[in-house]
Amino acid sequence: MAKYAHDHIVPYQNSEEEKKQQVASMFDSIAGRYDFMNRFLSGGIDVTWRKKAIAQLAPLKPKNILDVATGTGDVAIMTWHQLHPDKITGIDISEGMLEHGRQKIEKLGLTNGITLHKGDSETISYPDNTFDAITVAFGVRNFQNLEKGLKEMYRVLKPGGKLVILEFSRPKQPLFKGVYNIYMNFIAPGIGKLLARNKDAYQYLNNSMQAFPEREQLIRIMNEAGYSTTHYKALTMGICCYYCGSK
Ligand code: SAM
């Protein structure tokens, strides 16, 4: 049973499908435009956020890394260049996103180091204590069951291993918050409709961001899932945060 209100926020209000299927079809439908829309809507700043989140793993020198909700593989590719591990595995429930990711990895000649598979964060098909580190960028907000996903990632982390989550959050500074809310409520869904031909996807982005447990709340949920030495850092006036936790 999903425990948190945001677990019930879905892309398509009138659909009978469960959240997971809706999320997978939504990402399948925008996969071809996903990377462009990311850069466009964030003005390219998402690249800086990803870099900062990945850098949290550098002291650990992880050799075997899992990138959960890998999508088109951006974090997996950046982690490869930034941390030089032996192996990165990416999993995602959207075959459309994975296919674009595989093409990028092939073009970059990284197929020996990075492999992408269809896989669900809530039932990860690897044994306990497999990975030195796990990354999830803009993924946890889309999980059908956040608690289950966090516990599964904990299970497959090696003792001493580290999870880094990157996720949108809600800015606090009143003036900036007002401008940002107008952008996310009206402008981003409008651009999504125009450029990605999918207003639902960008409306869902805003709805799920508003409902998602962030900052101290997410830290508490990570603690409950078993993680230790948890902490977070707000980036760019709190539009986004990275969260770290160890096993
Ligand atoms: N990590 C990528 C990035 O930083 O660009 C993709 C993020 S995209 C916003 C969210 C991804 O989460 C989608 O590709 C979606 O299919 C995936 N996702 C959602 N629920 C998932 C689950 N339960 N298990 C694995 N992937 C999931």
PDB file of C-alpha atoms and ligand atoms in Angstrom:
ATOM      1  CA  MET A   1       0.000   0.000   0.000  1.00  0.00           C
ATOM      2  CA  ALA A   2       1.399   3.415  -0.939  1.00  0.00           C
ATOM      3  CA  LYS A   3       1.949   5.481   2.204  1.00  0.00           C
ATOM      4  CA  TYR A   4       2.476   9.059   1.043  1.00  0.00           C
ATOM      5  CA  ALA A   5      -0.062  11.407  -0.572  1.00  0.00           C
ATOM      6  CA  HIS A   6       2.241  12.110  -3.507  1.00  0.00           C
ATOM      7  CA  ASP A   7       2.327   8.386  -4.376  1.00  0.00           C
ATOM      8  CA  HIS A   8      -1.226   8.953  -5.653  1.00  0.00           C
ATOM      9  CA  ILE A   9      -0.406  11.952  -7.896  1.00  0.00           C
ATOM     10  CA  VAL A  10      -0.694  10.589 -11.441  1.00  0.00           C
ATOM     11  CA  PRO A  11      -0.037  12.012 -14.927  1.00  0.00           C
ATOM     12  CA  TYR A  12      -3.467  11.199 -16.370  1.00  0.00           C
ATOM     13  CA  GLN A  13      -6.350  12.009 -13.998  1.00  0.00           C
ATOM     14  CA  ASN A  14      -8.954  10.028 -15.950  1.00  0.00           C
ATOM     15  CA  SER A  15      -6.895   6.890 -16.467  1.00  0.00           C
ATOM     16  CA  GLU A  16      -7.750   3.633 -14.691  1.00  0.00           C
ATOM     17  CA  GLU A  17      -4.123   2.457 -14.880  1.00  0.00           C
ATOM     18  CA  GLU A  18      -1.951   2.452 -11.772  1.00  0.00           C
ATOM     19  CA  LYS A  19       0.624   5.226 -11.339  1.00  0.00           C
ATOM     20  CA  LYS A  20       3.568   3.096 -12.500  1.00  0.00           C
ATOM     21  CA  GLN A  21       1.981   2.281 -15.863  1.00  0.00           C
ATOM     22  CA  GLN A  22       0.885   5.866 -16.383  1.00  0.00           C
ATOM     23  CA  VAL A  23       4.374   7.170 -15.571  1.00  0.00           C
ATOM     24  CA  ALA A  24       6.000   4.648 -17.943  1.00  0.00           C
ATOM     25  CA  SER A  25       3.639   5.550 -20.824  1.00  0.00           C
ATOM     26  CA  MET A  26       4.059   9.262 -20.165  1.00  0.00           C
ATOM     27  CA  PHE A  27       7.866   8.997 -20.357  1.00  0.00           C
ATOM     28  CA  ASP A  28       7.599   6.720 -23.413  1.00  0.00           C
ATOM     29  CA  SER A  29       5.572   9.440 -25.112  1.00  0.00           C
ATOM     30  CA  ILE A  30       8.034  12.282 -24.405  1.00  0.00           C
ATOM     31  CA  ALA A  31      11.280  10.241 -24.622  1.00  0.00           C
ATOM     32  CA  GLY A  32      12.372  11.730 -27.978  1.00  0.00           C
ATOM     33  CA  ARG A  33      12.062  15.294 -26.693  1.00  0.00           C
ATOM     34  CA  TYR A  34      13.020  14.668 -23.062  1.00  0.00           C
ATOM     35  CA  ASP A  35      16.671  15.813 -23.160  1.00  0.00           C
ATOM     36  CA  PHE A  36      15.892  18.934 -25.178  1.00  0.00           C
ATOM     37  CA  MET A  37      12.968  19.870 -22.878  1.00  0.00           C
ATOM     38  CA  ASN A  38      15.135  19.377 -19.783  1.00  0.00           C
ATOM     39  CA  ARG A  39      17.822  21.741 -21.037  1.00  0.00           C
ATOM     40  CA  PHE A  40      15.265  24.226 -22.376  1.00  0.00           C
ATOM     41  CA  LEU A  41      13.005  24.398 -19.297  1.00  0.00           C
ATOM     42  CA  SER A  42      15.907  24.546 -16.834  1.00  0.00           C
ATOM     43  CA  GLY A  43      18.040  26.881 -18.971  1.00  0.00           C
ATOM     44  CA  GLY A  44      20.761  24.210 -18.778  1.00  0.00           C
ATOM     45  CA  ILE A  45      21.144  24.517 -15.013  1.00  0.00           C
ATOM     46  CA  ASP A  46      20.131  20.874 -14.485  1.00  0.00           C
ATOM     47  CA  VAL A  47      23.593  19.889 -15.733  1.00  0.00           C
ATOM     48  CA  THR A  48      25.189  21.788 -12.824  1.00  0.00           C
ATOM     49  CA  TRP A  49      22.797  20.136 -10.330  1.00  0.00           C
ATOM     50  CA  ARG A  50      23.646  16.682 -11.675  1.00  0.00           C
ATOM     51  CA  LYS A  51      27.397  17.410 -11.437  1.00  0.00           C
ATOM     52  CA  LYS A  52      27.066  18.546  -7.812  1.00  0.00           C
ATOM     53  CA  ALA A  53      25.020  15.489  -6.838  1.00  0.00           C
ATOM     54  CA  ILE A  54      27.468  13.069  -8.507  1.00  0.00           C
ATOM     55  CA  ALA A  55      30.400  14.837  -6.798  1.00  0.00           C
ATOM     56  CA  GLN A  56      28.978  13.678  -3.426  1.00  0.00           C
ATOM     57  CA  LEU A  57      30.113  10.163  -4.344  1.00  0.00           C
ATOM     58  CA  ALA A  58      33.688  11.089  -5.299  1.00  0.00           C
ATOM     59  CA  PRO A  59      35.323  10.418  -1.861  1.00  0.00           C
ATOM     60  CA  LEU A  60      33.866   6.885  -1.906  1.00  0.00           C
ATOM     61  CA  LYS A  61      35.557   6.053  -5.249  1.00  0.00           C
ATOM     62  CA  PRO A  62      32.684   3.688  -6.155  1.00  0.00           C
ATOM     63  CA  LYS A  63      33.470   0.957  -8.691  1.00  0.00           C
ATOM     64  CA  ASN A  64      30.019  -0.539  -9.248  1.00  0.00           C
ATOM     65  CA  ILE A  65      27.195   2.023  -9.516  1.00  0.00           C
ATOM     66  CA  LEU A  66      23.437   1.698 -10.043  1.00  0.00           C
ATOM     67  CA  ASP A  67      21.553   4.622 -11.591  1.00  0.00           C
ATOM     68  CA  VAL A  68      17.872   4.154 -10.734  1.00  0.00           C
ATOM     69  CA  ALA A  69      15.215   5.778 -12.971  1.00  0.00           C
ATOM     70  CA  THR A  70      18.078   6.383 -15.399  1.00  0.00           C
ATOM     71  CA  GLY A  71      15.760   7.610 -18.185  1.00  0.00           C
ATOM     72  CA  THR A  72      17.915   8.631 -21.150  1.00  0.00           C
ATOM     73  CA  GLY A  73      21.051   7.939 -19.115  1.00  0.00           C
ATOM     74  CA  ASP A  74      22.317  11.496 -18.507  1.00  0.00           C
ATOM     75  CA  VAL A  75      23.401  10.832 -14.914  1.00  0.00           C
ATOM     76  CA  ALA A  76      24.942   7.473 -15.837  1.00  0.00           C
ATOM     77  CA  ILE A  77      26.986   9.131 -18.610  1.00  0.00           C
ATOM     78  CA  MET A  78      28.044  12.086 -16.454  1.00  0.00           C
ATOM     79  CA  THR A  79      28.961   9.753 -13.572  1.00  0.00           C
ATOM     80  CA  TRP A  80      31.122   7.725 -15.934  1.00  0.00           C
ATOM     81  CA  HIS A  81      33.119  10.811 -16.923  1.00  0.00           C
ATOM     82  CA  GLN A  82      33.217  12.330 -13.429  1.00  0.00           C
ATOM     83  CA  LEU A  83      34.003   9.271 -11.268  1.00  0.00           C
ATOM     84  CA  HIS A  84      35.597   6.734 -13.672  1.00  0.00           C
ATOM     85  CA  PRO A  85      33.985   3.617 -12.098  1.00  0.00           C
ATOM     86  CA  ASP A  86      34.369   0.079 -13.528  1.00  0.00           C
ATOM     87  CA  LYS A  87      30.705  -0.347 -14.273  1.00  0.00           C
ATOM     88  CA  ILE A  88      27.399   1.562 -14.256  1.00  0.00           C
ATOM     89  CA  THR A  89      24.005  -0.106 -14.569  1.00  0.00           C
ATOM     90  CA  GLY A  90      20.943   2.014 -15.303  1.00  0.00           C
ATOM     91  CA  ILE A  91      17.388   0.806 -14.715  1.00  0.00           C
ATOM     92  CA  ASP A  92      14.092   2.389 -15.714  1.00  0.00           C
ATOM     93  CA  ILE A  93      10.487   1.332 -16.318  1.00  0.00           C
ATOM     94  CA  SER A  94      10.206   3.297 -19.595  1.00  0.00           C
ATOM     95  CA  GLU A  95      11.559   1.327 -22.563  1.00  0.00           C
ATOM     96  CA  GLY A  96      11.242   4.501 -24.706  1.00  0.00           C
ATOM     97  CA  MET A  97      13.561   6.483 -22.421  1.00  0.00           C
ATOM     98  CA  LEU A  98      16.025   3.565 -22.199  1.00  0.00           C
ATOM     99  CA  GLU A  99      16.188   3.237 -25.988  1.00  0.00           C
ATOM    100  CA  HIS A 100      17.241   6.883 -26.347  1.00  0.00           C
ATOM    101  CA  GLY A 101      19.758   6.378 -23.555  1.00  0.00           C
ATOM    102  CA  ARG A 102      21.242   3.304 -25.245  1.00  0.00           C
ATOM    103  CA  GLN A 103      21.674   5.230 -28.507  1.00  0.00           C
ATOM    104  CA  LYS A 104      23.540   8.015 -26.652  1.00  0.00           C
ATOM    105  CA  ILE A 105      25.793   5.509 -24.873  1.00  0.00           C
ATOM    106  CA  GLU A 106      26.525   3.721 -28.155  1.00  0.00           C
ATOM    107  CA  LYS A 107      27.402   7.009 -29.909  1.00  0.00           C
ATOM    108  CA  LEU A 108      29.788   7.880 -27.069  1.00  0.00           C
ATOM    109  CA  GLY A 109      31.429   4.441 -27.270  1.00  0.00           C
ATOM    110  CA  LEU A 110      30.591   3.663 -23.643  1.00  0.00           C
ATOM    111  CA  THR A 111      28.758   0.356 -24.106  1.00  0.00           C
ATOM    112  CA  ASN A 112      31.507  -1.561 -22.274  1.00  0.00           C
ATOM    113  CA  GLY A 113      31.032   0.511 -19.138  1.00  0.00           C
ATOM    114  CA  ILE A 114      27.350   1.480 -19.039  1.00  0.00           C
ATOM    115  CA  THR A 115      24.388  -0.842 -19.555  1.00  0.00           C
ATOM    116  CA  LEU A 116      20.733   0.109 -19.355  1.00  0.00           C
ATOM    117  CA  HIS A 117      18.004  -2.419 -18.485  1.00  0.00           C
ATOM    118  CA  LYS A 118      14.303  -2.309 -17.985  1.00  0.00           C
ATOM    119  CA  GLY A 119      13.797  -2.484 -14.226  1.00  0.00           C
ATOM    120  CA  ASP A 120      11.595  -1.246 -11.410  1.00  0.00           C
ATOM    121  CA  SER A 121      12.970   0.563  -8.367  1.00  0.00           C
ATOM    122  CA  GLU A 122      10.430  -1.216  -6.185  1.00  0.00           C
ATOM    123  CA  THR A 123      11.612  -4.719  -7.122  1.00  0.00           C
ATOM    124  CA  ILE A 124      15.264  -4.350  -8.108  1.00  0.00           C
ATOM    125  CA  SER A 125      16.500  -7.565  -9.702  1.00  0.00           C
ATOM    126  CA  TYR A 126      19.945  -7.636  -8.053  1.00  0.00           C
ATOM    127  CA  PRO A 127      21.054  -9.461  -4.893  1.00  0.00           C
ATOM    128  CA  ASP A 128      21.511  -7.723  -1.528  1.00  0.00           C
ATOM    129  CA  ASN A 129      24.741  -5.696  -1.084  1.00  0.00           C
ATOM    130  CA  THR A 130      25.615  -5.425  -4.805  1.00  0.00           C
ATOM    131  CA  PHE A 131      26.414  -1.748  -5.451  1.00  0.00           C
ATOM    132  CA  ASP A 132      28.986   0.658  -3.998  1.00  0.00           C
ATOM    133  CA  ALA A 133      26.763   3.631  -4.796  1.00  0.00           C
ATOM    134  CA  ILE A 134      23.322   4.464  -6.166  1.00  0.00           C
ATOM    135  CA  THR A 135      22.144   7.616  -7.927  1.00  0.00           C
ATOM    136  CA  VAL A 136      18.529   8.684  -8.646  1.00  0.00           C
ATOM    137  CA  ALA A 137      17.935  11.988 -10.421  1.00  0.00           C
ATOM    138  CA  PHE A 138      14.386  13.291 -10.671  1.00  0.00           C
ATOM    139  CA  GLY A 139      13.159   9.735 -10.196  1.00  0.00           C
ATOM    140  CA  VAL A 140      11.895   9.292  -6.606  1.00  0.00           C
ATOM    141  CA  ARG A 141       9.064  11.786  -7.196  1.00  0.00           C
ATOM    142  CA  ASN A 142       7.749   9.456  -9.882  1.00  0.00           C
ATOM    143  CA  PHE A 143       7.844   6.256  -7.848  1.00  0.00           C
ATOM    144  CA  GLN A 144       4.494   4.653  -7.204  1.00  0.00           C
ATOM    145  CA  ASN A 145       5.652   3.686  -3.730  1.00  0.00           C
ATOM    146  CA  LEU A 146       8.455   5.896  -2.398  1.00  0.00           C
ATOM    147  CA  GLU A 147       9.024   3.866   0.763  1.00  0.00           C
ATOM    148  CA  LYS A 148       9.376   0.603  -1.169  1.00  0.00           C
ATOM    149  CA  GLY A 149      11.774   2.184  -3.671  1.00  0.00           C
ATOM    150  CA  LEU A 150      13.996   3.604  -0.918  1.00  0.00           C
ATOM    151  CA  LYS A 151      14.080   0.258   0.917  1.00  0.00           C
ATOM    152  CA  GLU A 152      14.922  -1.668  -2.266  1.00  0.00           C
ATOM    153  CA  MET A 153      17.805   0.686  -3.020  1.00  0.00           C
ATOM    154  CA  TYR A 154      19.030   0.223   0.548  1.00  0.00           C
ATOM    155  CA  ARG A 155      18.875  -3.554   0.135  1.00  0.00           C
ATOM    156  CA  VAL A 156      21.084  -3.602  -2.983  1.00  0.00           C
ATOM    157  CA  LEU A 157      23.626  -1.108  -1.564  1.00  0.00           C
ATOM    158  CA  LYS A 158      26.757  -2.615  -0.013  1.00  0.00           C
ATOM    159  CA  PRO A 159      27.348  -1.796   3.660  1.00  0.00           C
ATOM    160  CA  GLY A 160      29.258   1.506   3.588  1.00  0.00           C
ATOM    161  CA  GLY A 161      27.656   2.317   0.237  1.00  0.00           C
ATOM    162  CA  LYS A 162      25.967   5.639  -0.486  1.00  0.00           C
ATOM    163  CA  LEU A 163      22.737   6.793  -2.116  1.00  0.00           C
ATOM    164  CA  VAL A 164      22.469  10.226  -3.745  1.00  0.00           C
ATOM    165  CA  ILE A 165      19.044  11.536  -4.700  1.00  0.00           C
ATOM    166  CA  LEU A 166      18.526  14.645  -6.811  1.00  0.00           C
ATOM    167  CA  GLU A 167      14.985  15.993  -6.804  1.00  0.00           C
ATOM    168  CA  PHE A 168      12.971  19.155  -7.316  1.00  0.00           C
ATOM    169  CA  SER A 169      11.942  21.052  -4.205  1.00  0.00           C
ATOM    170  CA  ARG A 170       9.884  24.132  -3.417  1.00  0.00           C
ATOM    171  CA  PRO A 171      11.758  27.454  -3.073  1.00  0.00           C
ATOM    172  CA  LYS A 172      11.128  29.305   0.188  1.00  0.00           C
ATOM    173  CA  GLN A 173      12.119  32.925  -0.527  1.00  0.00           C
ATOM    174  CA  PRO A 174       8.661  34.599  -0.973  1.00  0.00           C
ATOM    175  CA  LEU A 175       9.333  36.726  -4.071  1.00  0.00           C
ATOM    176  CA  PHE A 176      11.291  34.028  -5.892  1.00  0.00           C
ATOM    177  CA  LYS A 177       8.671  31.453  -4.864  1.00  0.00           C
ATOM    178  CA  GLY A 178       5.894  33.552  -6.470  1.00  0.00           C
ATOM    179  CA  VAL A 179       7.730  33.912  -9.773  1.00  0.00           C
ATOM    180  CA  TYR A 180       8.758  30.254  -9.765  1.00  0.00           C
ATOM    181  CA  ASN A 181       5.201  29.070  -9.081  1.00  0.00           C
ATOM    182  CA  ILE A 182       3.874  31.092 -12.022  1.00  0.00           C
ATOM    183  CA  TYR A 183       6.583  29.541 -14.210  1.00  0.00           C
ATOM    184  CA  MET A 184       5.831  25.980 -13.087  1.00  0.00           C
ATOM    185  CA  ASN A 185       2.037  26.345 -13.039  1.00  0.00           C
ATOM    186  CA  PHE A 186       1.485  28.127 -16.328  1.00  0.00           C
ATOM    187  CA  ILE A 187       4.607  28.662 -18.398  1.00  0.00           C
ATOM    188  CA  ALA A 188       6.201  25.183 -18.190  1.00  0.00           C
ATOM    189  CA  PRO A 189       2.935  23.292 -19.001  1.00  0.00           C
ATOM    190  CA  GLY A 190       2.357  25.767 -21.874  1.00  0.00           C
ATOM    191  CA  ILE A 191       5.859  25.171 -23.275  1.00  0.00           C
ATOM    192  CA  GLY A 192       5.330  21.420 -22.722  1.00  0.00           C
ATOM    193  CA  LYS A 193       2.141  21.557 -24.774  1.00  0.00           C
ATOM    194  CA  LEU A 194       3.813  23.532 -27.535  1.00  0.00           C
ATOM    195  CA  LEU A 195       7.203  21.826 -27.802  1.00  0.00           C
ATOM    196  CA  ALA A 196       6.685  18.343 -26.360  1.00  0.00           C
ATOM    197  CA  ARG A 197       3.045  18.151 -27.459  1.00  0.00           C
ATOM    198  CA  ASN A 198       2.222  16.847 -24.000  1.00  0.00           C
ATOM    199  CA  LYS A 199       0.745  19.342 -21.563  1.00  0.00           C
ATOM    200  CA  ASP A 200      -0.227  16.539 -19.124  1.00  0.00           C
ATOM    201  CA  ALA A 201       3.425  15.599 -18.628  1.00  0.00           C
ATOM    202  CA  TYR A 202       4.451  19.108 -17.584  1.00  0.00           C
ATOM    203  CA  GLN A 203       1.293  19.678 -15.533  1.00  0.00           C
ATOM    204  CA  TYR A 204       2.102  16.398 -13.751  1.00  0.00           C
ATOM    205  CA  LEU A 205       5.659  17.679 -13.175  1.00  0.00           C
ATOM    206  CA  ASN A 206       4.248  20.640 -11.263  1.00  0.00           C
ATOM    207  CA  ASN A 207       1.538  18.663  -9.406  1.00  0.00           C
ATOM    208  CA  SER A 208       3.993  15.999  -8.270  1.00  0.00           C
ATOM    209  CA  MET A 209       6.535  18.647  -7.203  1.00  0.00           C
ATOM    210  CA  GLN A 210       3.945  20.414  -5.076  1.00  0.00           C
ATOM    211  CA  ALA A 211       2.940  17.189  -3.293  1.00  0.00           C
ATOM    212  CA  PHE A 212       6.354  15.573  -2.889  1.00  0.00           C
ATOM    213  CA  PRO A 213       7.883  15.285   0.613  1.00  0.00           C
ATOM    214  CA  GLU A 214      11.005  17.450   0.450  1.00  0.00           C
ATOM    215  CA  ARG A 215      13.989  18.497   2.564  1.00  0.00           C
ATOM    216  CA  GLU A 216      13.619  17.416   6.258  1.00  0.00           C
ATOM    217  CA  GLN A 217      10.532  15.377   5.383  1.00  0.00           C
ATOM    218  CA  LEU A 218      12.395  13.304   2.794  1.00  0.00           C
ATOM    219  CA  ILE A 219      15.366  12.971   5.155  1.00  0.00           C
ATOM    220  CA  ARG A 220      12.994  11.522   7.790  1.00  0.00           C
ATOM    221  CA  ILE A 221      11.616   9.019   5.251  1.00  0.00           C
ATOM    222  CA  MET A 222      15.174   8.053   4.234  1.00  0.00           C
ATOM    223  CA  ASN A 223      16.045   7.519   7.917  1.00  0.00           C
ATOM    224  CA  GLU A 224      12.968   5.323   8.349  1.00  0.00           C
ATOM    225  CA  ALA A 225      14.059   3.286   5.317  1.00  0.00           C
ATOM    226  CA  GLY A 226      17.350   2.559   7.114  1.00  0.00           C
ATOM    227  CA  TYR A 227      19.812   5.133   5.750  1.00  0.00           C
ATOM    228  CA  SER A 228      22.311   6.751   8.106  1.00  0.00           C
ATOM    229  CA  THR A 229      24.341   9.992   8.017  1.00  0.00           C
ATOM    230  CA  THR A 230      21.570  11.496   5.902  1.00  0.00           C
ATOM    231  CA  HIS A 231      21.749  15.125   4.862  1.00  0.00           C
ATOM    232  CA  TYR A 232      20.578  17.413   2.070  1.00  0.00           C
ATOM    233  CA  LYS A 233      21.622  20.586   0.312  1.00  0.00           C
ATOM    234  CA  ALA A 234      19.358  23.058  -1.476  1.00  0.00           C
ATOM    235  CA  LEU A 235      20.556  24.259  -4.895  1.00  0.00           C
ATOM    236  CA  THR A 236      19.605  27.379  -6.907  1.00  0.00           C
ATOM    237  CA  MET A 237      17.369  29.064  -4.307  1.00  0.00           C
ATOM    238  CA  GLY A 238      15.840  25.705  -3.380  1.00  0.00           C
ATOM    239  CA  ILE A 239      14.432  24.728  -6.804  1.00  0.00           C
ATOM    240  CA  CYS A 240      16.268  21.467  -6.374  1.00  0.00           C
ATOM    241  CA  CYS A 241      17.991  19.541  -3.563  1.00  0.00           C
ATOM    242  CA  TYR A 242      20.410  16.685  -3.369  1.00  0.00           C
ATOM    243  CA  TYR A 243      20.022  14.184  -0.544  1.00  0.00           C
ATOM    244  CA  CYS A 244      22.664  11.732   0.663  1.00  0.00           C
ATOM    245  CA  GLY A 245      22.314   8.631   2.813  1.00  0.00           C
ATOM    246  CA  SER A 246      24.616   5.724   3.645  1.00  0.00           C
ATOM    247  CA  LYS A 247      24.130   2.051   4.494  1.00  0.00           C
TER     248      LYS A 247
HETATM  249  N1  SAM B   1      17.272  10.201 -14.242  1.00  0.00           N
HETATM  250  C1  SAM B   1      16.914  10.744 -15.518  1.00  0.00           C
HETATM  251  C2  SAM B   1      17.345  12.187 -15.602  1.00  0.00           C
HETATM  252  O1  SAM B   1      17.955  12.667 -14.655  1.00  0.00           O
HETATM  253  O2  SAM B   1      17.097  12.834 -16.620  1.00  0.00           O
HETATM  254  C3  SAM B   1      15.435  10.577 -15.833  1.00  0.00           C
HETATM  255  C4  SAM B   1      14.491  11.293 -14.912  1.00  0.00           C
HETATM  256  S1  SAM B   1      12.824  11.244 -15.473  1.00  0.00           S
HETATM  257  C5  SAM B   1      12.197  12.750 -14.872  1.00  0.00           C
HETATM  258  C6  SAM B   1      12.088  10.091 -14.392  1.00  0.00           C
HETATM  259  C7  SAM B   1      12.299   8.659 -14.791  1.00  0.00           C
HETATM  260  O3  SAM B   1      11.866   7.823 -13.712  1.00  0.00           O
HETATM  261  C8  SAM B   1      11.498   8.215 -16.010  1.00  0.00           C
HETATM  262  O4  SAM B   1      12.371   7.765 -17.008  1.00  0.00           O
HETATM  263  C9  SAM B   1      10.601   7.113 -15.474  1.00  0.00           C
HETATM  264  O5  SAM B   1      10.322   6.111 -16.394  1.00  0.00           O
HETATM  265  C10 SAM B   1      11.425   6.617 -14.281  1.00  0.00           C
HETATM  266  N2  SAM B   1      10.697   5.866 -13.256  1.00  0.00           N
HETATM  267  C11 SAM B   1       9.545   6.187 -12.647  1.00  0.00           C
HETATM  268  N3  SAM B   1       9.176   5.252 -11.769  1.00  0.00           N
HETATM  269  C12 SAM B   1      10.139   4.297 -11.807  1.00  0.00           C
HETATM  270  C13 SAM B   1      10.339   3.076 -11.125  1.00  0.00           C
HETATM  271  N4  SAM B   1       9.451   2.631 -10.238  1.00  0.00           N
HETATM  272  N5  SAM B   1      11.442   2.362 -11.388  1.00  0.00           N
HETATM  273  C14 SAM B   1      12.341   2.795 -12.316  1.00  0.00           C
HETATM  274  N6  SAM B   1      12.205   3.934 -13.006  1.00  0.00           N
HETATM  275  C15 SAM B   1      11.116   4.686 -12.759  1.00  0.00           C
END
